[in-house]
CSV table of N, CA and C in Angstrom, one decimal:
chain,number,residue,atom,x,y,z
A,745,MET,N,20.6,-42.2,4.4
A,745,MET,CA,20.1,-41.5,5.6
A,745,MET,C,20.4,-40.0,5.5
A,746,SER,N,19.4,-39.2,5.8
A,746,SER,CA,19.6,-37.7,5.8
A,746,SER,C,20.3,-37.3,7.0
A,747,PRO,N,21.1,-36.2,6.9
A,747,PRO,CA,21.8,-35.7,8.1
A,747,PRO,C,20.8,-35.1,9.1
A,748,ASP,N,21.2,-35.1,10.4
A,748,ASP,CA,20.5,-34.6,11.5
A,748,ASP,C,20.7,-33.1,11.4
A,749,LEU,N,19.6,-32.3,11.0
A,749,LEU,CA,19.8,-30.9,10.9
A,749,LEU,C,19.8,-30.2,12.2
A,750,ASN,N,19.3,-30.8,13.3
A,750,ASN,CA,19.4,-30.2,14.6
A,750,ASN,C,20.8,-29.9,15.0
A,751,ASP,N,21.7,-30.7,14.6
A,751,ASP,CA,23.1,-30.5,15.0
A,751,ASP,C,24.0,-29.8,13.9
A,752,ALA,N,23.4,-29.5,12.8
A,752,ALA,CA,24.1,-28.8,11.7
A,752,ALA,C,24.5,-27.4,12.1
A,753,PRO,N,25.8,-27.1,11.9
A,753,PRO,CA,26.2,-25.7,12.3
A,753,PRO,C,25.8,-24.7,11.2
A,754,TRP,N,25.6,-23.5,11.7
A,754,TRP,CA,25.3,-22.4,10.7
A,754,TRP,C,26.6,-22.0,10.1
A,755,PRO,N,26.6,-21.9,8.8
A,755,PRO,CA,27.8,-21.5,8.1
A,755,PRO,C,28.1,-20.0,8.4
A,756,ASP,N,29.4,-19.6,8.5
A,756,ASP,CA,29.7,-18.2,8.7
A,756,ASP,C,29.3,-17.4,7.5
A,757,VAL,N,28.8,-16.2,7.7
A,757,VAL,CA,28.4,-15.3,6.7
A,757,VAL,C,29.3,-14.0,6.9
A,758,ASP,N,29.9,-13.6,5.8
A,758,ASP,CA,30.7,-12.4,5.9
A,758,ASP,C,29.8,-11.1,5.8
A,759,VAL,N,29.6,-10.5,7.0
A,759,VAL,CA,28.8,-9.3,7.1
A,759,VAL,C,29.5,-8.2,7.8
A,760,ALA,N,28.9,-7.0,7.7
A,760,ALA,CA,29.5,-5.9,8.4
A,760,ALA,C,29.4,-6.0,9.9
A,761,ASP,N,30.3,-5.3,10.6
A,761,ASP,CA,30.3,-5.4,12.1
A,761,ASP,C,28.9,-5.0,12.7
A,762,ASN,N,28.2,-4.1,12.1
A,762,ASN,CA,26.9,-3.7,12.7
A,762,ASN,C,25.7,-4.6,12.2
A,763,HIS,N,26.0,-5.7,11.7
A,763,HIS,CA,24.9,-6.5,11.1
A,763,HIS,C,23.8,-6.9,12.1
A,764,ALA,N,24.2,-7.2,13.3
A,764,ALA,CA,23.2,-7.5,14.3
A,764,ALA,C,22.2,-6.3,14.5
A,765,ASP,N,22.7,-5.1,14.5
A,765,ASP,CA,21.9,-3.9,14.6
A,765,ASP,C,21.0,-3.8,13.3
A,766,VAL,N,21.6,-4.0,12.2
A,766,VAL,CA,20.9,-3.9,10.9
A,766,VAL,C,19.7,-4.9,10.9
A,767,LEU,N,20.0,-6.1,11.3
A,767,LEU,CA,19.0,-7.2,11.3
A,767,LEU,C,17.9,-6.9,12.3
A,768,ALA,N,18.3,-6.4,13.5
A,768,ALA,CA,17.3,-6.1,14.5
A,768,ALA,C,16.4,-5.0,14.0
A,769,ALA,N,17.0,-3.9,13.4
A,769,ALA,CA,16.2,-2.8,12.9
A,769,ALA,C,15.2,-3.3,11.8
A,770,TRP,N,15.8,-4.0,10.9
A,770,TRP,CA,14.9,-4.5,9.7
A,770,TRP,C,13.8,-5.4,10.2
A,771,LEU,N,14.0,-6.3,11.1
A,771,LEU,CA,12.9,-7.2,11.6
A,771,LEU,C,11.9,-6.4,12.4
A,772,THR,N,12.4,-5.4,13.2
A,772,THR,CA,11.4,-4.5,13.9
A,772,THR,C,10.6,-3.7,13.0
A,773,VAL,N,11.2,-3.1,12.0
A,773,VAL,CA,10.4,-2.3,11.1
A,773,VAL,C,9.4,-3.1,10.3
A,774,GLN,N,9.9,-4.3,9.8
A,774,GLN,CA,9.0,-5.2,9.1
A,774,GLN,C,7.8,-5.6,9.9
A,775,ARG,N,8.0,-6.0,11.1
A,775,ARG,CA,6.9,-6.4,12.0
A,775,ARG,C,6.0,-5.3,12.3
A,776,ALA,N,6.6,-4.1,12.6
A,776,ALA,CA,5.8,-2.9,12.9
A,776,ALA,C,4.8,-2.5,11.7
A,777,VAL,N,5.4,-2.6,10.5
A,777,VAL,CA,4.5,-2.2,9.3
A,777,VAL,C,3.4,-3.3,9.2
A,778,GLU,N,3.7,-4.5,9.4
A,778,GLU,CA,2.7,-5.6,9.3
A,778,GLU,C,1.7,-5.4,10.4
A,779,ALA,N,2.1,-5.0,11.6
A,779,ALA,CA,1.1,-4.8,12.7
A,779,ALA,C,0.2,-3.7,12.4
A,780,VAL,N,0.7,-2.5,11.9
A,780,VAL,CA,-0.1,-1.4,11.6
A,780,VAL,C,-1.0,-1.7,10.5
A,781,ALA,N,-0.6,-2.3,9.4
A,781,ALA,CA,-1.4,-2.7,8.3
A,781,ALA,C,-2.5,-3.6,8.7
A,782,THR,N,-2.2,-4.6,9.5
A,782,THR,CA,-3.3,-5.5,10.0
A,782,THR,C,-4.3,-4.8,10.9
A,783,ALA,N,-3.8,-3.9,11.8
A,783,ALA,CA,-4.8,-3.1,12.6
A,783,ALA,C,-5.6,-2.2,11.8
A,784,MET,N,-5.0,-1.5,10.8
A,784,MET,CA,-5.8,-0.6,9.9
A,784,MET,C,-6.8,-1.4,9.1
A,785,THR,N,-6.4,-2.5,8.6
A,785,THR,CA,-7.4,-3.3,7.8
A,785,THR,C,-8.6,-3.7,8.7
A,786,ALA,N,-8.3,-4.2,9.9
A,786,ALA,CA,-9.4,-4.6,10.8
A,786,ALA,C,-10.3,-3.4,11.0
A,787,ARG,N,-9.8,-2.2,11.3
A,787,ARG,CA,-10.6,-1.0,11.6
A,787,ARG,C,-11.4,-0.7,10.3
A,788,MET,N,-10.7,-0.7,9.2
A,788,MET,CA,-11.4,-0.3,7.9
A,788,MET,C,-12.5,-1.3,7.5
A,789,GLN,N,-12.3,-2.6,7.8
A,789,GLN,CA,-13.3,-3.6,7.5
A,789,GLN,C,-14.5,-3.3,8.4
A,790,GLU,N,-14.3,-3.0,9.6
A,790,GLU,CA,-15.3,-2.7,10.6
A,790,GLU,C,-16.1,-1.4,10.2
A,791,GLU,N,-15.4,-0.4,9.8
A,791,GLU,CA,-16.0,0.9,9.6
A,791,GLU,C,-16.3,1.2,8.1
A,792,GLY,N,-15.4,0.8,7.2
A,792,GLY,CA,-15.6,1.1,5.8
A,792,GLY,C,-15.9,0.0,4.9
A,793,ASP,N,-16.1,-1.2,5.4
A,793,ASP,CA,-16.4,-2.4,4.6
A,793,ASP,C,-15.4,-2.7,3.5
A,794,CYS,N,-14.1,-2.4,3.8
A,794,CYS,CA,-13.0,-2.7,2.9
A,794,CYS,C,-11.7,-2.9,3.6
A,795,THR,N,-10.8,-3.5,2.9
A,795,THR,CA,-9.4,-3.7,3.5
A,795,THR,C,-8.6,-2.5,3.1
A,796,LEU,N,-7.5,-2.4,3.7
A,796,LEU,CA,-6.5,-1.3,3.4
A,796,LEU,C,-6.2,-1.3,1.9
A,797,LEU,N,-5.9,-2.5,1.4
A,797,LEU,CA,-5.5,-2.6,0.0
A,797,LEU,C,-6.6,-2.3,-0.9
A,798,GLU,N,-7.8,-2.7,-0.6
A,798,GLU,CA,-9.0,-2.3,-1.4
A,798,GLU,C,-9.2,-0.8,-1.4
A,799,HIS,N,-9.0,-0.1,-0.3
A,799,HIS,CA,-9.1,1.3,-0.3
A,799,HIS,C,-8.0,1.9,-1.1
A,800,GLN,N,-6.8,1.4,-1.0
A,800,GLN,CA,-5.7,2.0,-1.8
A,800,GLN,C,-6.0,1.8,-3.3
A,801,ALA,N,-6.6,0.7,-3.7
A,801,ALA,CA,-7.0,0.5,-5.1
A,801,ALA,C,-8.0,1.5,-5.5
A,802,LEU,N,-9.0,1.7,-4.7
A,802,LEU,CA,-10.1,2.7,-5.1
A,802,LEU,C,-9.4,4.1,-5.2
A,803,TYR,N,-8.6,4.4,-4.3
A,803,TYR,CA,-7.9,5.8,-4.3
A,803,TYR,C,-7.0,5.9,-5.5
A,804,ARG,N,-6.3,4.9,-5.9
A,804,ARG,CA,-5.4,5.0,-7.0
A,804,ARG,C,-6.2,5.1,-8.3
A,805,LEU,N,-7.4,4.4,-8.4
A,805,LEU,CA,-8.2,4.6,-9.5
A,805,LEU,C,-8.9,5.9,-9.6
A,806,ALA,N,-9.3,6.5,-8.4
A,806,ALA,CA,-10.0,7.8,-8.4
A,806,ALA,C,-9.0,8.9,-8.8
A,807,THR,N,-7.7,8.7,-8.6
A,807,THR,CA,-6.8,9.8,-8.9
A,807,THR,C,-6.1,9.5,-10.3
A,808,ALA,N,-6.4,8.5,-11.0
A,808,ALA,CA,-5.8,8.2,-12.3
A,808,ALA,C,-6.6,8.9,-13.4
A,809,PRO,N,-6.0,9.2,-14.5
A,809,PRO,CA,-6.7,9.8,-15.6
A,809,PRO,C,-7.8,8.9,-16.1
A,810,GLY,N,-9.0,9.5,-16.2
A,810,GLY,CA,-10.2,8.8,-16.6
A,810,GLY,C,-10.7,7.8,-15.5
A,811,ARG,N,-10.1,7.9,-14.3
A,811,ARG,CA,-10.4,6.9,-13.2
A,811,ARG,C,-10.3,5.5,-13.6
A,812,ARG,N,-9.2,5.2,-14.4
A,812,ARG,CA,-8.9,3.9,-14.9
A,812,ARG,C,-7.4,3.6,-14.9
A,813,LEU,N,-7.1,2.3,-14.7
A,813,LEU,CA,-5.7,1.9,-14.8
A,813,LEU,C,-5.6,0.5,-15.4
A,814,SER,N,-4.6,0.2,-16.1
A,814,SER,CA,-4.4,-1.2,-16.5
A,814,SER,C,-4.1,-2.0,-15.3
A,815,MET,N,-4.4,-3.3,-15.4
A,815,MET,CA,-4.1,-4.1,-14.2
A,815,MET,C,-2.7,-4.1,-13.8
A,816,LEU,N,-1.8,-4.0,-14.8
A,816,LEU,CA,-0.3,-4.0,-14.5
A,816,LEU,C,0.0,-2.7,-13.8
A,817,ARG,N,-0.5,-1.5,-14.2
A,817,ARG,CA,-0.2,-0.3,-13.5
A,817,ARG,C,-0.8,-0.2,-12.1
A,818,LEU,N,-2.0,-0.8,-12.0
A,818,LEU,CA,-2.6,-0.9,-10.7
A,818,LEU,C,-1.8,-1.8,-9.7
A,819,ALA,N,-1.3,-2.9,-10.2
A,819,ALA,CA,-0.5,-3.8,-9.4
A,819,ALA,C,0.8,-3.0,-9.0
A,820,ASP,N,1.4,-2.3,-9.9
A,820,ASP,CA,2.6,-1.5,-9.5
A,820,ASP,C,2.2,-0.4,-8.5
A,821,ALA,N,1.1,0.3,-8.6
A,821,ALA,CA,0.7,1.3,-7.7
A,821,ALA,C,0.4,0.7,-6.3
A,822,LEU,N,0.0,-0.5,-6.3
A,822,LEU,CA,-0.3,-1.1,-5.0
A,822,LEU,C,0.8,-1.9,-4.4
A,823,ALA,N,1.9,-2.0,-5.2
A,823,ALA,CA,3.1,-2.7,-4.8
A,823,ALA,C,2.7,-4.2,-4.5
A,824,THR,N,2.0,-4.8,-5.4
A,824,THR,CA,1.5,-6.2,-5.3
A,824,THR,C,1.8,-6.8,-6.7
A,825,SER,N,1.5,-8.1,-6.7
A,825,SER,CA,1.7,-8.9,-7.9
A,825,SER,C,0.5,-8.7,-8.8
A,826,PRO,N,0.6,-8.9,-10.1
A,826,PRO,CA,-0.6,-8.8,-11.0
A,826,PRO,C,-1.7,-9.7,-10.5
A,827,SER,N,-1.4,-10.9,-10.0
A,827,SER,CA,-2.5,-11.8,-9.5
A,827,SER,C,-3.1,-11.2,-8.2
A,828,GLY,N,-2.3,-10.5,-7.4
A,828,GLY,CA,-2.8,-9.9,-6.2
A,828,GLY,C,-3.8,-8.8,-6.6
A,829,ALA,N,-3.4,-8.0,-7.6
A,829,ALA,CA,-4.3,-6.9,-8.1
A,829,ALA,C,-5.6,-7.4,-8.6
A,830,THR,N,-5.5,-8.5,-9.4
A,830,THR,CA,-6.6,-9.2,-9.9
A,830,THR,C,-7.6,-9.6,-8.8
A,831,ARG,N,-7.1,-10.2,-7.8
A,831,ARG,CA,-8.0,-10.6,-6.6
A,831,ARG,C,-8.7,-9.4,-6.0
A,832,VAL,N,-7.9,-8.3,-5.8
A,832,VAL,CA,-8.5,-7.1,-5.2
A,832,VAL,C,-9.6,-6.5,-6.1
A,833,VAL,N,-9.3,-6.4,-7.4
A,833,VAL,CA,-10.3,-5.9,-8.4
A,833,VAL,C,-11.5,-6.8,-8.4
A,834,GLU,N,-11.3,-8.1,-8.3
A,834,GLU,CA,-12.5,-9.1,-8.3
A,834,GLU,C,-13.4,-8.8,-7.1
A,835,ARG,N,-12.8,-8.5,-5.9
A,835,ARG,CA,-13.6,-8.2,-4.7
A,835,ARG,C,-14.4,-6.9,-4.9
A,836,LEU,N,-13.7,-5.9,-5.5
A,836,LEU,CA,-14.3,-4.6,-5.7
A,836,LEU,C,-15.4,-4.7,-6.8
A,837,PHE,N,-15.1,-5.5,-7.8
A,837,PHE,CA,-16.1,-5.8,-8.9
A,837,PHE,C,-17.4,-6.4,-8.4
A,838,ARG,N,-17.3,-7.3,-7.5
A,838,ARG,CA,-18.4,-8.0,-6.9
A,838,ARG,C,-19.3,-7.0,-6.1
A,839,ARG,N,-18.7,-6.0,-5.6
A,839,ARG,CA,-19.5,-4.9,-4.8
A,839,ARG,C,-20.0,-3.9,-5.8
A,840,GLY,N,-19.6,-3.9,-7.0
A,840,GLY,CA,-20.1,-2.9,-8.0
A,840,GLY,C,-19.2,-1.6,-7.9
A,841,TRP,N,-18.1,-1.7,-7.2
A,841,TRP,CA,-17.2,-0.5,-7.1
A,841,TRP,C,-16.3,-0.3,-8.2
A,842,VAL,N,-16.0,-1.3,-8.9
A,842,VAL,CA,-15.0,-1.3,-10.0
A,842,VAL,C,-15.6,-2.1,-11.2
A,843,ALA,N,-15.4,-1.6,-12.4
A,843,ALA,CA,-15.7,-2.4,-13.6
A,843,ALA,C,-14.4,-2.8,-14.3
A,844,ARG,N,-14.5,-3.8,-15.1
A,844,ARG,CA,-13.3,-4.3,-15.8
A,844,ARG,C,-13.6,-4.1,-17.3
A,845,GLU,N,-12.7,-3.4,-18.0
A,845,GLU,CA,-12.9,-3.1,-19.4
A,845,GLU,C,-11.7,-3.4,-20.2
A,846,GLN,N,-11.9,-3.7,-21.5
A,846,GLN,CA,-10.8,-3.9,-22.4
A,846,GLN,C,-10.7,-2.7,-23.3
A,847,PRO,N,-9.6,-2.1,-23.4
A,847,PRO,CA,-9.5,-1.0,-24.4
A,847,PRO,C,-9.7,-1.5,-25.8
A,848,PRO,N,-10.4,-0.7,-26.7
A,848,PRO,CA,-10.6,-1.2,-28.0
A,848,PRO,C,-9.4,-1.4,-28.9
A,849,ASP,N,-8.3,-0.7,-28.5
A,849,ASP,CA,-7.1,-0.8,-29.3
A,849,ASP,C,-6.1,-1.9,-28.8
A,850,ASN,N,-6.5,-2.6,-27.6
A,850,ASN,CA,-5.7,-3.6,-27.1
A,850,ASN,C,-6.6,-4.6,-26.3
A,851,ARG,N,-7.1,-5.6,-27.0
A,851,ARG,CA,-8.0,-6.5,-26.4
A,851,ARG,C,-7.4,-7.5,-25.5
A,852,ARG,N,-6.0,-7.5,-25.4
A,852,ARG,CA,-5.3,-8.4,-24.5
A,852,ARG,C,-5.2,-7.8,-23.1
A,853,GLN,N,-5.4,-6.5,-23.0
A,853,GLN,CA,-5.2,-5.8,-21.8
A,853,GLN,C,-6.6,-5.6,-21.1
A,854,THR,N,-6.5,-5.6,-19.8
A,854,THR,CA,-7.8,-5.3,-19.0
A,854,THR,C,-7.5,-4.1,-18.1
A,855,GLU,N,-8.4,-3.2,-18.1
A,855,GLU,CA,-8.3,-2.0,-17.2
A,855,GLU,C,-9.4,-2.1,-16.1
A,856,ALA,N,-9.0,-1.7,-14.9
A,856,ALA,CA,-9.9,-1.5,-13.8
A,856,ALA,C,-10.4,-0.1,-13.9
A,857,VAL,N,-11.7,0.1,-13.8
A,857,VAL,CA,-12.4,1.4,-13.9
A,857,VAL,C,-13.2,1.6,-12.7
A,858,LEU,N,-13.0,2.8,-12.0
A,858,LEU,CA,-13.8,3.1,-10.9
A,858,LEU,C,-15.2,3.5,-11.3
A,859,THR,N,-16.2,2.8,-10.7
A,859,THR,CA,-17.6,3.1,-11.0
A,859,THR,C,-18.1,4.3,-10.1
A,860,ALA,N,-19.3,4.8,-10.4
A,860,ALA,CA,-19.9,5.9,-9.6
A,860,ALA,C,-20.1,5.4,-8.2
A,861,GLU,N,-20.6,4.1,-8.1
A,861,GLU,CA,-20.8,3.5,-6.8
A,861,GLU,C,-19.5,3.4,-6.0
A,862,GLY,N,-18.4,3.1,-6.7
A,862,GLY,CA,-17.1,3.0,-6.1
A,862,GLY,C,-16.6,4.3,-5.6
A,863,TYR,N,-16.8,5.4,-6.4
A,863,TYR,CA,-16.4,6.7,-6.0
A,863,TYR,C,-17.2,7.1,-4.8
A,864,THR,N,-18.5,6.8,-4.7
A,864,THR,CA,-19.3,7.2,-3.5
A,864,THR,C,-18.8,6.4,-2.3
A,865,ALA,N,-18.5,5.1,-2.5
A,865,ALA,CA,-17.9,4.3,-1.4
A,865,ALA,C,-16.6,4.9,-0.9
A,866,LEU,N,-15.8,5.3,-1.9
A,866,LEU,CA,-14.5,5.9,-1.5
A,866,LEU,C,-14.7,7.2,-0.7
A,867,THR,N,-15.5,8.1,-1.2
A,867,THR,CA,-15.6,9.4,-0.6
A,867,THR,C,-16.4,9.4,0.7
A,868,GLU,N,-17.4,8.5,0.8
A,868,GLU,CA,-18.3,8.5,1.9
A,868,GLU,C,-18.0,7.5,3.0
A,869,ARG,N,-17.2,6.4,2.6
A,869,ARG,CA,-17.0,5.3,3.6
A,869,ARG,C,-15.5,5.0,3.7
A,870,THR,N,-14.8,4.6,2.7
A,870,THR,CA,-13.5,4.1,2.8
A,870,THR,C,-12.5,5.2,3.2
A,871,ARG,N,-12.6,6.3,2.6
A,871,ARG,CA,-11.6,7.4,2.8
A,871,ARG,C,-11.7,7.9,4.3
A,872,PRO,N,-12.9,8.2,4.8
A,872,PRO,CA,-13.0,8.6,6.2
A,872,PRO,C,-12.5,7.5,7.1
A,873,ALA,N,-12.8,6.2,6.8
A,873,ALA,CA,-12.3,5.1,7.6
A,873,ALA,C,-10.8,5.0,7.6
A,874,TYR,N,-10.2,5.2,6.4
A,874,TYR,CA,-8.8,5.1,6.2
A,874,TYR,C,-8.1,6.2,7.1
A,875,HIS,N,-8.6,7.4,7.1
A,875,HIS,CA,-7.9,8.5,7.9
A,875,HIS,C,-8.1,8.3,9.4
A,876,ARG,N,-9.2,7.8,9.8
A,876,ARG,CA,-9.4,7.5,11.2
A,876,ARG,C,-8.5,6.3,11.6
A,877,ALA,N,-8.5,5.3,10.8
A,877,ALA,CA,-7.6,4.1,11.1
A,877,ALA,C,-6.1,4.5,11.1
A,878,LEU,N,-5.7,5.4,10.2
A,878,LEU,CA,-4.3,5.8,10.1
A,878,LEU,C,-4.0,6.6,11.4
A,879,ALA,N,-4.9,7.4,11.8
A,879,ALA,CA,-4.6,8.2,13.1
A,879,ALA,C,-4.6,7.2,14.3
A,880,GLU,N,-5.5,6.4,14.4
A,880,GLU,CA,-5.6,5.5,15.6
A,880,GLU,C,-4.5,4.4,15.6
A,881,CYS,N,-4.2,3.8,14.5
A,881,CYS,CA,-3.3,2.7,14.5
A,881,CYS,C,-1.8,3.1,14.2
A,882,PHE,N,-1.6,4.3,13.9
A,882,PHE,CA,-0.3,4.8,13.5
A,882,PHE,C,0.1,6.1,14.2
A,883,GLY,N,-0.6,7.2,13.7
A,883,GLY,CA,-0.2,8.5,14.2
A,883,GLY,C,-0.3,8.8,15.7
A,884,ASP,N,-1.4,8.3,16.3
A,884,ASP,CA,-1.6,8.5,17.7
A,884,ASP,C,-0.6,7.8,18.6
A,885,LEU,N,0.1,6.8,18.0
A,885,LEU,CA,1.1,6.1,18.8
A,885,LEU,C,2.5,6.7,18.7
A,886,LEU,N,2.7,7.7,17.9
A,886,LEU,CA,4.0,8.3,17.7
A,886,LEU,C,4.0,9.8,18.1
A,887,SER,N,5.1,10.3,18.5
A,887,SER,CA,5.3,11.7,18.8
A,887,SER,C,5.6,12.5,17.5
A,888,THR,N,5.5,13.8,17.6
A,888,THR,CA,5.8,14.6,16.4
A,888,THR,C,7.3,14.4,16.0
A,889,ALA,N,8.2,14.2,16.9
A,889,ALA,CA,9.6,13.9,16.6
A,889,ALA,C,9.7,12.5,16.0
A,890,ASP,N,9.0,11.5,16.5
A,890,ASP,CA,9.0,10.2,15.9
A,890,ASP,C,8.6,10.3,14.4
A,891,LEU,N,7.5,11.0,14.2
A,891,LEU,CA,7.0,11.1,12.8
A,891,LEU,C,8.0,11.7,11.9
A,892,ALA,N,8.6,12.8,12.3
A,892,ALA,CA,9.7,13.5,11.5
A,892,ALA,C,10.8,12.5,11.2
A,893,GLU,N,11.3,11.8,12.3
A,893,GLU,CA,12.4,10.9,12.1
A,893,GLU,C,12.0,9.7,11.1
A,894,LEU,N,10.8,9.3,11.3
A,894,LEU,CA,10.3,8.2,10.4
A,894,LEU,C,10.2,8.6,9.0
A,895,ARG,N,9.7,9.9,8.8
A,895,ARG,CA,9.7,10.4,7.4
A,895,ARG,C,11.0,10.5,6.8
A,896,GLY,N,12.0,10.9,7.6
A,896,GLY,CA,13.4,11.0,7.1
A,896,GLY,C,14.0,9.7,6.7
A,897,VAL,N,13.7,8.7,7.6
A,897,VAL,CA,14.2,7.3,7.3
A,897,VAL,C,13.6,6.7,6.1
A,898,GLY,N,12.3,6.9,6.0
A,898,GLY,CA,11.6,6.4,4.8
A,898,GLY,C,12.1,7.1,3.5
A,899,ARG,N,12.2,8.4,3.5
A,899,ARG,CA,12.7,9.1,2.3
A,899,ARG,C,14.2,8.6,2.0
A,900,ALA,N,15.0,8.4,3.0
A,900,ALA,CA,16.4,7.9,2.8
A,900,ALA,C,16.4,6.5,2.1
A,901,LEU,N,15.5,5.6,2.6
A,901,LEU,CA,15.4,4.3,2.0
A,901,LEU,C,14.9,4.4,0.6
A,902,LEU,N,13.9,5.2,0.4
A,902,LEU,CA,13.3,5.3,-1.0
A,902,LEU,C,14.4,5.9,-1.9
A,903,ALA,N,15.1,6.9,-1.5
A,903,ALA,CA,16.2,7.5,-2.3
A,903,ALA,C,17.3,6.5,-2.6
A,904,GLY,N,17.6,5.7,-1.6
A,904,GLY,CA,18.7,4.7,-1.7
A,904,GLY,C,18.4,3.6,-2.8
A,905,HIS,N,17.1,3.5,-3.0
A,905,HIS,CA,16.6,2.5,-4.0
A,905,HIS,C,16.1,3.2,-5.3
A,906,ASP,N,16.4,4.5,-5.5
A,906,ASP,CA,16.0,5.3,-6.6
A,906,ASP,C,14.5,5.2,-6.8
A,907,LEU,N,13.8,5.3,-5.7
A,907,LEU,CA,12.3,5.3,-5.7
A,907,LEU,C,11.7,6.5,-5.1
A,908,LEU,N,12.5,7.5,-4.8
A,908,LEU,CA,12.0,8.7,-4.2
A,908,LEU,C,11.5,9.7,-5.3
A,909,ASP,N,10.2,9.5,-5.5
A,909,ASP,CA,9.5,10.4,-6.6
A,909,ASP,C,8.9,11.5,-5.8
A,910,GLN,N,9.3,12.7,-6.0
A,910,GLN,CA,8.8,13.9,-5.3
A,910,GLN,C,7.4,14.1,-5.5
A,911,HIS,N,6.8,13.7,-6.7
A,911,HIS,CA,5.4,13.9,-6.9
A,911,HIS,C,4.6,12.9,-6.1
A,912,ARG,N,5.1,11.6,-6.1
A,912,ARG,CA,4.4,10.6,-5.3
A,912,ARG,C,4.6,10.7,-3.8
A,913,TYR,N,5.8,11.1,-3.4
A,913,TYR,CA,6.1,11.2,-2.0
A,913,TYR,C,6.5,12.7,-1.6
A,914,PRO,N,5.5,13.6,-1.8
A,914,PRO,CA,5.9,15.0,-1.5
A,914,PRO,C,5.9,15.2,0.0
A,915,ASP,N,6.5,16.3,0.4
A,915,ASP,CA,6.6,16.7,1.8
A,915,ASP,C,5.2,17.4,2.1
A,916,PHE,N,4.3,16.7,2.7
A,916,PHE,CA,2.9,17.3,2.9
A,916,PHE,C,2.9,18.4,3.9
A,917,ARG,N,4.0,18.6,4.6
A,917,ARG,CA,4.0,19.6,5.6
A,917,ARG,C,4.2,21.0,5.0
A,918,GLN,N,4.7,21.1,3.8
A,918,GLN,CA,4.9,22.4,3.1
A,918,GLN,C,3.6,22.9,2.6
A,919,PRO,N,3.4,24.2,2.9
A,919,PRO,CA,2.1,24.9,2.4
A,919,PRO,C,2.1,24.7,0.9
A,920,GLY,N,0.9,24.4,0.4
A,920,GLY,CA,0.7,24.3,-1.0
A,920,GLY,C,1.2,23.1,-1.7
A,921,ALA,N,1.7,22.1,-0.9
A,921,ALA,CA,2.2,20.9,-1.5
A,921,ALA,C,1.1,20.1,-2.1
A,922,ASP,N,1.4,19.5,-3.3
A,922,ASP,CA,0.5,18.6,-4.0
A,922,ASP,C,0.3,17.4,-3.1
A,923,HIS,N,-0.9,16.8,-3.0
A,923,HIS,CA,-1.1,15.6,-2.2
A,923,HIS,C,-1.6,14.4,-3.0
A,924,PRO,N,-0.9,14.0,-4.0
A,924,PRO,CA,-1.4,12.9,-4.8
A,924,PRO,C,-1.4,11.5,-4.1
A,925,GLY,N,-0.6,11.4,-3.1
A,925,GLY,CA,-0.5,10.1,-2.4
A,925,GLY,C,-1.0,10.1,-1.0
A,926,ALA,N,-1.9,11.1,-0.7
A,926,ALA,CA,-2.3,11.3,0.7
A,926,ALA,C,-3.2,10.2,1.2
A,927,ASP,N,-3.7,9.4,0.3
A,927,ASP,CA,-4.6,8.3,0.8
A,927,ASP,C,-4.0,6.9,0.5
A,928,GLY,N,-2.8,6.9,0.1
A,928,GLY,CA,-2.4,5.5,-0.2
A,928,GLY,C,-1.0,5.4,-0.7
C-alpha cells in the first residue's frame, strides 16, 4: 500500500534567510515574462501572421551572414531546443519564408535560409507588428524608471551567468550603439 501523500511532511531545505523573497521574485518574473510573450504572440498573430518566436527566427536569419544559420545555431539564438527550432522552421517553410538547405561540404547538417518572401514578410509585416506589440504589451506598462531598473537587473543576471555579450546586448540608449538584437 502506498503512503498517503496528503499527510506527508515537506522535508526541510537548507536555504538562505531571504529565500522567500528570492522565490517570490523568481516566480513573479517568470510569470510576467510568460504573460508578456503570450500577449505579444497574440498581437503578432493578429497583425503580422506569425508568433513571437517565428518573428525572432526571421530576424536572426535576416541578420546572419548570408541570411542563413545552421539549425543548431538558430536553436541557440532562439534559446530553444533543436526540435523546437525545427518546428519553427517547418512552419516558416510552409509559408515560403524560409528554405532548408544542406551545405555541400556537410550533408548531415541542415541550414535555414531566409527567402525573398521571408525578408518581405519580416520587413513589411512581422517587424512592424513586433515593435507595436512590444510597445503595447511591455513598454507602455512600465515607467522610464521601471525600464532602467529592469535593464540593470537583466544585465546583472546575464553577467552572473557569463552571458552578457556586449555585442548581443548593447546599451541601445547610447548614441551610435550597434543594434544587432533590436528585434529579438
